[in-house]
Amino acid sequence: MEYLFTYGTLQDTQVQEYIFGRILEGHPDCVLGFRVLENAVYGKYALAQQTQNLEDEVPGIVYEVTLPELKKADVYETSAYRREKFPLKSGKQGWIYVENSK
């Protein structure tokens, strides 16, 4: 299993049902060294931006998902985001969608 850290629409149960065909079970967690920019993508969606300051943190939910489910989430997130792995406050390593500036 993989850990997927979410801070936006992937927390919505209707979105989860649409993407994964199931409601995910998750736990609160935070990613350190990030801040959230609201309405940053398409003027509508949030974006976690790395700040390098470990006092900055973004609260969210971490879910256990399979690799095929991560690939489904990649399609949902579009090319506006890319998935990278970062340490979470809980000590887990979680995949997070960040700005795709490449």
PDB file of N, CA, C and O in Angstrom, residues 15-89:
ATOM      1  N   VAL A  15     -16.004  12.580  -4.902  1.00  0.00           N
ATOM      2  CA  VAL A  15     -14.831  12.512  -5.777  1.00  0.00           C
ATOM      3  C   VAL A  15     -14.152  11.153  -5.613  1.00  0.00           C
ATOM      4  O   VAL A  15     -13.776  10.511  -6.593  1.00  0.00           O
ATOM      5  N   GLN A  16     -14.001  10.709  -4.376  1.00  0.00           N
ATOM      6  CA  GLN A  16     -13.386   9.393  -4.128  1.00  0.00           C
ATOM      7  C   GLN A  16     -14.181   8.267  -4.790  1.00  0.00           C
ATOM      8  O   GLN A  16     -13.603   7.371  -5.418  1.00  0.00           O
ATOM      9  N   GLU A  17     -15.482   8.312  -4.656  1.00  0.00           N
ATOM     10  CA  GLU A  17     -16.337   7.290  -5.272  1.00  0.00           C
ATOM     11  C   GLU A  17     -16.160   7.299  -6.787  1.00  0.00           C
ATOM     12  O   GLU A  17     -16.076   6.241  -7.422  1.00  0.00           O
ATOM     13  N   TYR A  18     -16.077   8.475  -7.371  1.00  0.00           N
ATOM     14  CA  TYR A  18     -15.904   8.621  -8.816  1.00  0.00           C
ATOM     15  C   TYR A  18     -14.546   8.075  -9.279  1.00  0.00           C
ATOM     16  O   TYR A  18     -14.460   7.353 -10.258  1.00  0.00           O
ATOM     17  N   ILE A  19     -13.484   8.437  -8.561  1.00  0.00           N
ATOM     18  CA  ILE A  19     -12.132   8.050  -8.976  1.00  0.00           C
ATOM     19  C   ILE A  19     -11.814   6.595  -8.629  1.00  0.00           C
ATOM     20  O   ILE A  19     -11.321   5.845  -9.464  1.00  0.00           O
ATOM     21  N   PHE A  20     -12.059   6.225  -7.373  1.00  0.00           N
ATOM     22  CA  PHE A  20     -11.600   4.936  -6.862  1.00  0.00           C
ATOM     23  C   PHE A  20     -12.686   3.867  -6.803  1.00  0.00           C
ATOM     24  O   PHE A  20     -12.389   2.701  -6.579  1.00  0.00           O
ATOM     25  N   GLY A  21     -13.940   4.301  -6.938  1.00  0.00           N
ATOM     26  CA  GLY A  21     -15.045   3.348  -6.829  1.00  0.00           C
ATOM     27  C   GLY A  21     -15.312   2.942  -5.394  1.00  0.00           C
ATOM     28  O   GLY A  21     -16.003   1.953  -5.135  1.00  0.00           O
ATOM     29  N   ARG A  22     -14.778   3.697  -4.451  1.00  0.00           N
ATOM     30  CA  ARG A  22     -14.985   3.409  -3.030  1.00  0.00           C
ATOM     31  C   ARG A  22     -14.674   4.678  -2.218  1.00  0.00           C
ATOM     32  O   ARG A  22     -14.025   5.593  -2.712  1.00  0.00           O
ATOM     33  N   ILE A  23     -15.151   4.682  -0.978  1.00  0.00           N
ATOM     34  CA  ILE A  23     -14.830   5.755  -0.046  1.00  0.00           C
ATOM     35  C   ILE A  23     -13.566   5.328   0.712  1.00  0.00           C
ATOM     36  O   ILE A  23     -13.494   4.224   1.242  1.00  0.00           O
ATOM     37  N   LEU A  24     -12.578   6.200   0.739  1.00  0.00           N
ATOM     38  CA  LEU A  24     -11.307   5.898   1.386  1.00  0.00           C
ATOM     39  C   LEU A  24     -11.384   6.161   2.888  1.00  0.00           C
ATOM     40  O   LEU A  24     -12.065   7.083   3.326  1.00  0.00           O
ATOM     41  N   GLU A  25     -10.670   5.351   3.656  1.00  0.00           N
ATOM     42  CA  GLU A  25     -10.536   5.597   5.091  1.00  0.00           C
ATOM     43  C   GLU A  25      -9.232   6.332   5.317  1.00  0.00           C
ATOM     44  O   GLU A  25      -8.184   5.879   4.852  1.00  0.00           O
ATOM     45  N   GLY A  26      -9.302   7.455   6.005  1.00  0.00           N
ATOM     46  CA  GLY A  26      -8.101   8.246   6.206  1.00  0.00           C
ATOM     47  C   GLY A  26      -7.943   8.733   7.623  1.00  0.00           C
ATOM     48  O   GLY A  26      -8.837   8.564   8.458  1.00  0.00           O
ATOM     49  N   HIS A  27      -6.795   9.354   7.873  1.00  0.00           N
ATOM     50  CA  HIS A  27      -6.471   9.892   9.190  1.00  0.00           C
ATOM     51  C   HIS A  27      -5.864  11.280   9.017  1.00  0.00           C
ATOM     52  O   HIS A  27      -5.102  11.505   8.076  1.00  0.00           O
ATOM     53  N   PRO A  28      -6.177  12.195   9.930  1.00  0.00           N
ATOM     54  CA  PRO A  28      -5.589  13.532   9.858  1.00  0.00           C
ATOM     55  C   PRO A  28      -4.062  13.460   9.950  1.00  0.00           C
ATOM     56  O   PRO A  28      -3.509  12.637  10.671  1.00  0.00           O
ATOM     57  N   ASP A  29      -3.413  14.318   9.204  1.00  0.00           N
ATOM     58  CA  ASP A  29      -1.959  14.417   9.209  1.00  0.00           C
ATOM     59  C   ASP A  29      -1.606  15.793   8.660  1.00  0.00           C
ATOM     60  O   ASP A  29      -2.498  16.563   8.288  1.00  0.00           O
ATOM     61  N   CYS A  30      -0.339  16.120   8.602  1.00  0.00           N
ATOM     62  CA  CYS A  30       0.136  17.390   8.058  1.00  0.00           C
ATOM     63  C   CYS A  30       1.399  17.140   7.259  1.00  0.00           C
ATOM     64  O   CYS A  30       2.168  16.238   7.574  1.00  0.00           O
ATOM     65  N   VAL A  31       1.603  17.972   6.254  1.00  0.00           N
ATOM     66  CA  VAL A  31       2.883  17.985   5.555  1.00  0.00           C
ATOM     67  C   VAL A  31       3.600  19.259   5.991  1.00  0.00           C
ATOM     68  O   VAL A  31       3.001  20.339   6.039  1.00  0.00           O
ATOM     69  N   LEU A  32       4.855  19.084   6.378  1.00  0.00           N
ATOM     70  CA  LEU A  32       5.645  20.200   6.901  1.00  0.00           C
ATOM     71  C   LEU A  32       6.427  20.865   5.782  1.00  0.00           C
ATOM     72  O   LEU A  32       6.849  20.219   4.825  1.00  0.00           O
ATOM     73  N   GLY A  33       6.631  22.178   5.944  1.00  0.00           N
ATOM     74  CA  GLY A  33       7.405  22.918   4.951  1.00  0.00           C
ATOM     75  C   GLY A  33       6.601  23.304   3.728  1.00  0.00           C
ATOM     76  O   GLY A  33       7.152  23.552   2.661  1.00  0.00           O
ATOM     77  N   PHE A  34       5.279  23.369   3.883  1.00  0.00           N
ATOM     78  CA  PHE A  34       4.375  23.750   2.786  1.00  0.00           C
ATOM     79  C   PHE A  34       3.358  24.748   3.285  1.00  0.00           C
ATOM     80  O   PHE A  34       3.084  24.846   4.478  1.00  0.00           O
ATOM     81  N   ARG A  35       2.767  25.465   2.349  1.00  0.00           N
ATOM     82  CA  ARG A  35       1.597  26.307   2.614  1.00  0.00           C
ATOM     83  C   ARG A  35       0.618  26.073   1.465  1.00  0.00           C
ATOM     84  O   ARG A  35       1.009  25.619   0.389  1.00  0.00           O
ATOM     85  N   VAL A  36      -0.636  26.403   1.688  1.00  0.00           N
ATOM     86  CA  VAL A  36      -1.661  26.226   0.660  1.00  0.00           C
ATOM     87  C   VAL A  36      -1.983  27.568   0.029  1.00  0.00           C
ATOM     88  O   VAL A  36      -2.191  28.559   0.726  1.00  0.00           O
ATOM     89  N   LEU A  37      -2.005  27.571  -1.288  1.00  0.00           N
ATOM     90  CA  LEU A  37      -2.474  28.726  -2.048  1.00  0.00           C
ATOM     91  C   LEU A  37      -3.867  28.379  -2.554  1.00  0.00           C
ATOM     92  O   LEU A  37      -4.036  27.437  -3.330  1.00  0.00           O
ATOM     93  N   GLU A  38      -4.856  29.115  -2.104  1.00  0.00           N
ATOM     94  CA  GLU A  38      -6.241  28.862  -2.521  1.00  0.00           C
ATOM     95  C   GLU A  38      -6.461  29.385  -3.937  1.00  0.00           C
ATOM     96  O   GLU A  38      -5.860  30.375  -4.340  1.00  0.00           O
ATOM     97  N   ASN A  39      -7.305  28.716  -4.680  1.00  0.00           N
ATOM     98  CA  ASN A  39      -7.691  29.127  -6.036  1.00  0.00           C
ATOM     99  C   ASN A  39      -6.492  29.342  -6.956  1.00  0.00           C
ATOM    100  O   ASN A  39      -6.510  30.208  -7.827  1.00  0.00           O
ATOM    101  N   ALA A  40      -5.450  28.555  -6.775  1.00  0.00           N
ATOM    102  CA  ALA A  40      -4.205  28.744  -7.525  1.00  0.00           C
ATOM    103  C   ALA A  40      -4.190  28.027  -8.867  1.00  0.00           C
ATOM    104  O   ALA A  40      -3.451  28.409  -9.763  1.00  0.00           O
ATOM    105  N   VAL A  41      -4.981  26.978  -9.007  1.00  0.00           N
ATOM    106  CA  VAL A  41      -5.001  26.206 -10.242  1.00  0.00           C
ATOM    107  C   VAL A  41      -6.351  26.430 -10.919  1.00  0.00           C
ATOM    108  O   VAL A  41      -7.399  26.184 -10.316  1.00  0.00           O
ATOM    109  N   TYR A  42      -6.304  26.927 -12.142  1.00  0.00           N
ATOM    110  CA  TYR A  42      -7.516  27.251 -12.915  1.00  0.00           C
ATOM    111  C   TYR A  42      -8.415  28.246 -12.176  1.00  0.00           C
ATOM    112  O   TYR A  42      -9.619  28.288 -12.388  1.00  0.00           O
ATOM    113  N   GLY A  43      -7.839  29.023 -11.254  1.00  0.00           N
ATOM    114  CA  GLY A  43      -8.613  30.001 -10.490  1.00  0.00           C
ATOM    115  C   GLY A  43      -9.638  29.379  -9.570  1.00  0.00           C
ATOM    116  O   GLY A  43     -10.548  30.054  -9.091  1.00  0.00           O
ATOM    117  N   LYS A  44      -9.471  28.065  -9.268  1.00  0.00           N
ATOM    118  CA  LYS A  44     -10.513  27.344  -8.541  1.00  0.00           C
ATOM    119  C   LYS A  44      -9.980  26.376  -7.482  1.00  0.00           C
ATOM    120  O   LYS A  44     -10.617  26.176  -6.459  1.00  0.00           O
ATOM    121  N   TYR A  45      -8.825  25.768  -7.735  1.00  0.00           N
ATOM    122  CA  TYR A  45      -8.350  24.674  -6.885  1.00  0.00           C
ATOM    123  C   TYR A  45      -7.114  25.068  -6.094  1.00  0.00           C
ATOM    124  O   TYR A  45      -6.289  25.856  -6.548  1.00  0.00           O
ATOM    125  N   ALA A  46      -6.988  24.466  -4.909  1.00  0.00           N
ATOM    126  CA  ALA A  46      -5.862  24.736  -4.018  1.00  0.00           C
ATOM    127  C   ALA A  46      -4.576  24.107  -4.537  1.00  0.00           C
ATOM    128  O   ALA A  46      -4.601  23.145  -5.311  1.00  0.00           O
ATOM    129  N   LEU A  47      -3.459  24.654  -4.072  1.00  0.00           N
ATOM    130  CA  LEU A  47      -2.140  24.151  -4.453  1.00  0.00           C
ATOM    131  C   LEU A  47      -1.234  24.206  -3.233  1.00  0.00           C
ATOM    132  O   LEU A  47      -1.129  25.239  -2.575  1.00  0.00           O
ATOM    133  N   ALA A  48      -0.601  23.073  -2.907  1.00  0.00           N
ATOM    134  CA  ALA A  48       0.398  23.045  -1.833  1.00  0.00           C
ATOM    135  C   ALA A  48       1.720  23.507  -2.427  1.00  0.00           C
ATOM    136  O   ALA A  48       2.200  22.944  -3.402  1.00  0.00           O
ATOM    137  N   GLN A  49       2.279  24.536  -1.833  1.00  0.00           N
ATOM    138  CA  GLN A  49       3.537  25.105  -2.321  1.00  0.00           C
ATOM    139  C   GLN A  49       4.606  24.923  -1.249  1.00  0.00           C
ATOM    140  O   GLN A  49       4.404  25.288  -0.090  1.00  0.00           O
ATOM    141  N   GLN A  50       5.739  24.365  -1.650  1.00  0.00           N
ATOM    142  CA  GLN A  50       6.829  24.133  -0.720  1.00  0.00           C
ATOM    143  C   GLN A  50       7.476  25.456  -0.326  1.00  0.00           C
ATOM    144  O   GLN A  50       7.726  26.303  -1.180  1.00  0.00           O
ATOM    145  N   THR A  51       7.723  25.631   0.987  1.00  0.00           N
ATOM    146  CA  THR A  51       8.312  26.870   1.487  1.00  0.00           C
ATOM    147  C   THR A  51       9.709  26.670   2.068  1.00  0.00           C
ATOM    148  O   THR A  51      10.396  27.643   2.316  1.00  0.00           O
ATOM    149  N   GLN A  52      10.103  25.434   2.351  1.00  0.00           N
ATOM    150  CA  GLN A  52      11.375  25.103   3.002  1.00  0.00           C
ATOM    151  C   GLN A  52      11.398  25.506   4.475  1.00  0.00           C
ATOM    152  O   GLN A  52      12.400  25.296   5.155  1.00  0.00           O
ATOM    153  N   ASN A  53      10.326  26.102   4.986  1.00  0.00           N
ATOM    154  CA  ASN A  53      10.230  26.476   6.395  1.00  0.00           C
ATOM    155  C   ASN A  53       9.412  25.401   7.113  1.00  0.00           C
ATOM    156  O   ASN A  53       8.207  25.292   6.890  1.00  0.00           O
ATOM    157  N   LEU A  54      10.067  24.615   7.974  1.00  0.00           N
ATOM    158  CA  LEU A  54       9.372  23.504   8.631  1.00  0.00           C
ATOM    159  C   LEU A  54       8.312  23.956   9.628  1.00  0.00           C
ATOM    160  O   LEU A  54       7.549  23.138  10.124  1.00  0.00           O
ATOM    161  N   GLU A  55       8.246  25.248   9.904  1.00  0.00           N
ATOM    162  CA  GLU A  55       7.161  25.764  10.750  1.00  0.00           C
ATOM    163  C   GLU A  55       5.864  25.900   9.954  1.00  0.00           C
ATOM    164  O   GLU A  55       4.784  25.947  10.534  1.00  0.00           O
ATOM    165  N   ASP A  56       5.970  25.973   8.633  1.00  0.00           N
ATOM    166  CA  ASP A  56       4.777  25.996   7.778  1.00  0.00           C
ATOM    167  C   ASP A  56       4.254  24.573   7.657  1.00  0.00           C
ATOM    168  O   ASP A  56       5.031  23.628   7.485  1.00  0.00           O
ATOM    169  N   GLU A  57       2.952  24.423   7.754  1.00  0.00           N
ATOM    170  CA  GLU A  57       2.381  23.088   7.579  1.00  0.00           C
ATOM    171  C   GLU A  57       0.997  23.178   6.967  1.00  0.00           C
ATOM    172  O   GLU A  57       0.281  24.157   7.164  1.00  0.00           O
ATOM    173  N   VAL A  58       0.675  22.147   6.218  1.00  0.00           N
ATOM    174  CA  VAL A  58      -0.632  22.044   5.578  1.00  0.00           C
ATOM    175  C   VAL A  58      -1.351  20.863   6.208  1.00  0.00           C
ATOM    176  O   VAL A  58      -0.871  19.730   6.138  1.00  0.00           O
ATOM    177  N   PRO A  59      -2.502  21.104   6.839  1.00  0.00           N
ATOM    178  CA  PRO A  59      -3.271  19.993   7.376  1.00  0.00           C
ATOM    179  C   PRO A  59      -4.021  19.279   6.255  1.00  0.00           C
ATOM    180  O   PRO A  59      -4.372  19.892   5.242  1.00  0.00           O
ATOM    181  N   GLY A  60      -4.246  18.005   6.457  1.00  0.00           N
ATOM    182  CA  GLY A  60      -4.987  17.237   5.468  1.00  0.00           C
ATOM    183  C   GLY A  60      -5.310  15.859   5.996  1.00  0.00           C
ATOM    184  O   GLY A  60      -5.289  15.622   7.206  1.00  0.00           O
ATOM    185  N   ILE A  61      -5.585  14.972   5.072  1.00  0.00           N
ATOM    186  CA  ILE A  61      -5.915  13.586   5.397  1.00  0.00           C
ATOM    187  C   ILE A  61      -4.985  12.681   4.613  1.00  0.00           C
ATOM    188  O   ILE A  61      -4.736  12.920   3.429  1.00  0.00           O
ATOM    189  N   VAL A  62      -4.480  11.636   5.275  1.00  0.00           N
ATOM    190  CA  VAL A  62      -3.650  10.652   4.587  1.00  0.00           C
ATOM    191  C   VAL A  62      -4.456   9.362   4.462  1.00  0.00           C
ATOM    192  O   VAL A  62      -5.116   8.932   5.403  1.00  0.00           O
ATOM    193  N   TYR A  63      -4.427   8.802   3.263  1.00  0.00           N
ATOM    194  CA  TYR A  63      -5.164   7.574   2.950  1.00  0.00           C
ATOM    195  C   TYR A  63      -4.196   6.492   2.496  1.00  0.00           C
ATOM    196  O   TYR A  63      -3.173   6.792   1.872  1.00  0.00           O
ATOM    197  N   GLU A  64      -4.541   5.238   2.760  1.00  0.00           N
ATOM    198  CA  GLU A  64      -3.809   4.115   2.192  1.00  0.00           C
ATOM    199  C   GLU A  64      -4.490   3.753   0.878  1.00  0.00           C
ATOM    200  O   GLU A  64      -5.700   3.524   0.846  1.00  0.00           O
ATOM    201  N   VAL A  65      -3.716   3.727  -0.199  1.00  0.00           N
ATOM    202  CA  VAL A  65      -4.250   3.396  -1.524  1.00  0.00           C
ATOM    203  C   VAL A  65      -3.286   2.436  -2.216  1.00  0.00           C
ATOM    204  O   VAL A  65      -2.126   2.304  -1.834  1.00  0.00           O
ATOM    205  N   THR A  66      -3.771   1.805  -3.252  1.00  0.00           N
ATOM    206  CA  THR A  66      -2.939   0.911  -4.046  1.00  0.00           C
ATOM    207  C   THR A  66      -2.247   1.705  -5.155  1.00  0.00           C
ATOM    208  O   THR A  66      -2.653   2.832  -5.472  1.00  0.00           O
ATOM    209  N   LEU A  67      -1.244   1.108  -5.763  1.00  0.00           N
ATOM    210  CA  LEU A  67      -0.566   1.763  -6.888  1.00  0.00           C
ATOM    211  C   LEU A  67      -1.529   2.028  -8.046  1.00  0.00           C
ATOM    212  O   LEU A  67      -1.522   3.127  -8.603  1.00  0.00           O
ATOM    213  N   PRO A  68      -2.409   1.073  -8.420  1.00  0.00           N
ATOM    214  CA  PRO A  68      -3.395   1.382  -9.476  1.00  0.00           C
ATOM    215  C   PRO A  68      -4.318   2.554  -9.100  1.00  0.00           C
ATOM    216  O   PRO A  68      -4.685   3.354  -9.958  1.00  0.00           O
ATOM    217  N   GLU A  69      -4.648   2.673  -7.817  1.00  0.00           N
ATOM    218  CA  GLU A  69      -5.478   3.808  -7.389  1.00  0.00           C
ATOM    219  C   GLU A  69      -4.714   5.124  -7.510  1.00  0.00           C
ATOM    220  O   GLU A  69      -5.297   6.150  -7.887  1.00  0.00           O
ATOM    221  N   LEU A  70      -3.417   5.118  -7.218  1.00  0.00           N
ATOM    222  CA  LEU A  70      -2.609   6.329  -7.405  1.00  0.00           C
ATOM    223  C   LEU A  70      -2.613   6.761  -8.867  1.00  0.00           C
ATOM    224  O   LEU A  70      -2.706   7.947  -9.169  1.00  0.00           O
ATOM    225  N   LYS A  71      -2.537   5.800  -9.763  1.00  0.00           N
ATOM    226  CA  LYS A  71      -2.553   6.126 -11.194  1.00  0.00           C
ATOM    227  C   LYS A  71      -3.897   6.731 -11.600  1.00  0.00           C
ATOM    228  O   LYS A  71      -3.941   7.644 -12.423  1.00  0.00           O
ATOM    229  N   LYS A  72      -4.980   6.267 -10.997  1.00  0.00           N
ATOM    230  CA  LYS A  72      -6.297   6.862 -11.255  1.00  0.00           C
ATOM    231  C   LYS A  72      -6.342   8.300 -10.745  1.00  0.00           C
ATOM    232  O   LYS A  72      -6.903   9.182 -11.389  1.00  0.00           O
ATOM    233  N   ALA A  73      -5.745   8.542  -9.582  1.00  0.00           N
ATOM    234  CA  ALA A  73      -5.695   9.898  -9.027  1.00  0.00           C
ATOM    235  C   ALA A  73      -4.856  10.813  -9.916  1.00  0.00           C
ATOM    236  O   ALA A  73      -5.187  11.987 -10.083  1.00  0.00           O
ATOM    237  N   ASP A  74      -3.784  10.266 -10.511  1.00  0.00           N
ATOM    238  CA  ASP A  74      -2.959  11.060 -11.432  1.00  0.00           C
ATOM    239  C   ASP A  74      -3.790  11.579 -12.600  1.00  0.00           C
ATOM    240  O   ASP A  74      -3.661  12.735 -13.007  1.00  0.00           O
ATOM    241  N   VAL A  75      -4.645  10.727 -13.135  1.00  0.00           N
ATOM    242  CA  VAL A  75      -5.506  11.124 -14.256  1.00  0.00           C
ATOM    243  C   VAL A  75      -6.467  12.222 -13.796  1.00  0.00           C
ATOM    244  O   VAL A  75      -6.648  13.233 -14.481  1.00  0.00           O
ATOM    245  N   TYR A  76      -7.063  12.046 -12.634  1.00  0.00           N
ATOM    246  CA  TYR A  76      -7.998  13.031 -12.098  1.00  0.00           C
ATOM    247  C   TYR A  76      -7.325  14.392 -11.887  1.00  0.00           C
ATOM    248  O   TYR A  76      -7.894  15.435 -12.197  1.00  0.00           O
ATOM    249  N   GLU A  77      -6.106  14.385 -11.373  1.00  0.00           N
ATOM    250  CA  GLU A  77      -5.414  15.633 -11.040  1.00  0.00           C
ATOM    251  C   GLU A  77      -4.927  16.393 -12.273  1.00  0.00           C
ATOM    252  O   GLU A  77      -4.562  17.559 -12.157  1.00  0.00           O
ATOM    253  N   THR A  78      -4.917  15.798 -13.407  1.00  0.00           N
ATOM    254  CA  THR A  78      -4.500  16.390 -14.684  1.00  0.00           C
ATOM    255  C   THR A  78      -3.021  16.785 -14.656  1.00  0.00           C
ATOM    256  O   THR A  78      -2.335  16.657 -13.648  1.00  0.00           O
ATOM    257  N   SER A  79      -2.564  17.338 -15.751  1.00  0.00           N
ATOM    258  CA  SER A  79      -1.165  17.733 -15.866  1.00  0.00           C
ATOM    259  C   SER A  79      -0.855  19.022 -15.101  1.00  0.00           C
ATOM    260  O   SER A  79       0.293  19.454 -15.053  1.00  0.00           O
ATOM    261  N   ALA A  80      -1.855  19.633 -14.471  1.00  0.00           N
ATOM    262  CA  ALA A  80      -1.615  20.828 -13.660  1.00  0.00           C
ATOM    263  C   ALA A  80      -0.825  20.488 -12.400  1.00  0.00           C
ATOM    264  O   ALA A  80      -0.169  21.353 -11.824  1.00  0.00           O
ATOM    265  N   TYR A  81      -0.903  19.223 -11.972  1.00  0.00           N
ATOM    266  CA  TYR A  81      -0.212  18.768 -10.771  1.00  0.00           C
ATOM    267  C   TYR A  81       0.726  17.617 -11.119  1.00  0.00           C
ATOM    268  O   TYR A  81       0.515  16.903 -12.101  1.00  0.00           O
ATOM    269  N   ARG A  82       1.717  17.421 -10.265  1.00  0.00           N
ATOM    270  CA  ARG A  82       2.543  16.219 -10.340  1.00  0.00           C
ATOM    271  C   ARG A  82       2.592  15.629  -8.927  1.00  0.00           C
ATOM    272  O   ARG A  82       2.478  16.355  -7.941  1.00  0.00           O
ATOM    273  N   ARG A  83       2.790  14.333  -8.869  1.00  0.00           N
ATOM    274  CA  ARG A  83       2.794  13.630  -7.589  1.00  0.00           C
ATOM    275  C   ARG A  83       4.236  13.425  -7.128  1.00  0.00           C
ATOM    276  O   ARG A  83       5.050  12.901  -7.856  1.00  0.00           O
ATOM    277  N   GLU A  84       4.529  13.857  -5.882  1.00  0.00           N
ATOM    278  CA  GLU A  84       5.849  13.669  -5.279  1.00  0.00           C
ATOM    279  C   GLU A  84       5.671  13.150  -3.866  1.00  0.00           C
ATOM    280  O   GLU A  84       4.651  13.397  -3.225  1.00  0.00           O
ATOM    281  N   LYS A  85       6.689  12.464  -3.367  1.00  0.00           N
ATOM    282  CA  LYS A  85       6.635  11.907  -2.021  1.00  0.00           C
ATOM    283  C   LYS A  85       7.382  12.830  -1.055  1.00  0.00           C
ATOM    284  O   LYS A  85       8.489  13.268  -1.338  1.00  0.00           O
ATOM    285  N   PHE A  86       6.721  13.120   0.094  1.00  0.00           N
ATOM    286  CA  PHE A  86       7.295  13.972   1.133  1.00  0.00           C
ATOM    287  C   PHE A  86       7.006  13.365   2.500  1.00  0.00           C
ATOM    288  O   PHE A  86       6.024  12.651   2.674  1.00  0.00           O
ATOM    289  N   PRO A  87       7.847  13.695   3.500  1.00  0.00           N
ATOM    290  CA  PRO A  87       7.578  13.220   4.861  1.00  0.00           C
ATOM    291  C   PRO A  87       6.401  13.973   5.468  1.00  0.00           C
ATOM    292  O   PRO A  87       6.240  15.178   5.252  1.00  0.00           O
ATOM    293  N   LEU A  88       5.595  13.238   6.224  1.00  0.00           N
ATOM    294  CA  LEU A  88       4.446  13.813   6.915  1.00  0.00           C
ATOM    295  C   LEU A  88       4.769  13.957   8.397  1.00  0.00           C
ATOM    296  O   LEU A  88       5.695  13.330   8.913  1.00  0.00           O
ATOM    297  N   LYS A  89       3.994  14.764   9.082  1.00  0.00           N
ATOM    298  CA  LYS A  89       4.198  15.009  10.513  1.00  0.00           C
ATOM    299  C   LYS A  89       4.146  13.702  11.311  1.00  0.00           C
ATOM    300  O   LYS A  89       4.858  13.548  12.299  1.00  0.00           O
TER     301      LYS A  89
END
